[in-house]
XYZ file of C-alpha atoms in Angstrom:
89
model
C 86.301 95.613 118.959
C 84.369 92.822 116.433
C 86.522 90.503 114.127
C 84.541 90.199 111.214
C 87.894 87.331 109.954
C 90.739 86.679 109.094
C 92.679 89.448 107.035
C 93.445 88.975 103.841
C 97.068 88.270 102.151
C 98.030 91.065 99.652
C 100.153 89.072 96.850
C 102.957 90.692 95.704
C 102.626 91.648 91.841
C 105.951 93.579 91.557
C 108.405 90.264 92.834
C 111.810 91.669 90.390
C 114.305 93.164 91.990
C 115.855 96.696 91.996
C 118.508 98.093 94.147
C 117.991 100.175 96.708
C 119.608 104.037 96.540
C 121.844 104.626 99.889
C 119.389 107.051 101.168
C 116.495 105.099 101.070
C 118.517 102.387 102.768
C 117.538 102.672 105.693
C 113.635 102.166 104.914
C 114.652 98.987 104.411
C 116.765 97.052 107.309
C 115.784 94.119 106.521
C 118.093 93.897 102.580
C 121.068 94.167 101.806
C 121.332 95.848 98.164
C 118.769 94.438 96.553
C 114.559 94.385 96.636
C 111.919 93.847 95.155
C 110.355 96.353 93.949
C 106.736 95.845 95.978
C 108.547 96.419 98.531
C 110.572 99.003 98.744
C 107.841 101.030 96.560
C 105.843 100.242 100.338
C 108.273 101.502 102.170
C 109.237 104.260 99.876
C 105.385 105.547 100.657
C 104.517 104.606 103.967
C 108.034 106.072 105.222
C 109.317 108.836 102.788
C 108.984 112.060 102.429
C 107.120 114.344 99.495
C 110.359 115.055 97.284
C 111.065 110.970 97.824
C 108.097 110.069 97.560
C 108.005 112.370 93.962
C 110.698 110.344 92.518
C 109.747 107.311 92.957
C 106.883 107.837 91.195
C 108.592 109.114 88.243
C 111.458 106.254 88.163
C 108.829 103.333 88.707
C 104.674 104.660 88.059
C 102.291 101.346 87.087
C 104.247 100.320 90.732
C 103.396 102.983 92.431
C 100.238 103.420 91.655
C 99.501 100.036 92.750
C 100.844 100.136 95.649
C 98.690 103.661 96.818
C 96.208 102.272 95.330
C 96.002 98.834 96.884
C 97.385 98.863 100.458
C 95.156 100.540 102.746
C 97.714 101.581 105.658
C 98.575 104.133 103.573
C 98.083 107.612 104.010
C 95.053 109.236 102.447
C 97.086 111.925 100.964
C 99.884 109.780 99.435
C 97.742 108.224 97.618
C 96.110 111.478 96.360
C 99.088 112.505 95.328
C 100.090 109.038 93.151
C 96.130 109.480 91.424
C 97.532 112.974 90.653
C 100.655 112.833 88.956
C 99.122 109.123 87.172
C 96.337 110.707 85.713
C 98.518 113.850 84.791
C 100.521 111.035 82.412
């Protein structure tokens, strides 16, 4: 495997702290009651199921769209549904 250079760090855009619902507490094992919005959205998009992702999108549509299209390691289907819902708005 050839390494082409150092990995680029993605600087967080949404740093406002939001409360963590009890059903998503297991996704944010390193936070107590609040978490940065971008970290919360990323973890739900990475580890959540379809209803979790849909609820998250309706609560934070701009942040969900940004995170889904910025982080390349999220699943392709997650990115697809976020973009479909975003375009329907």
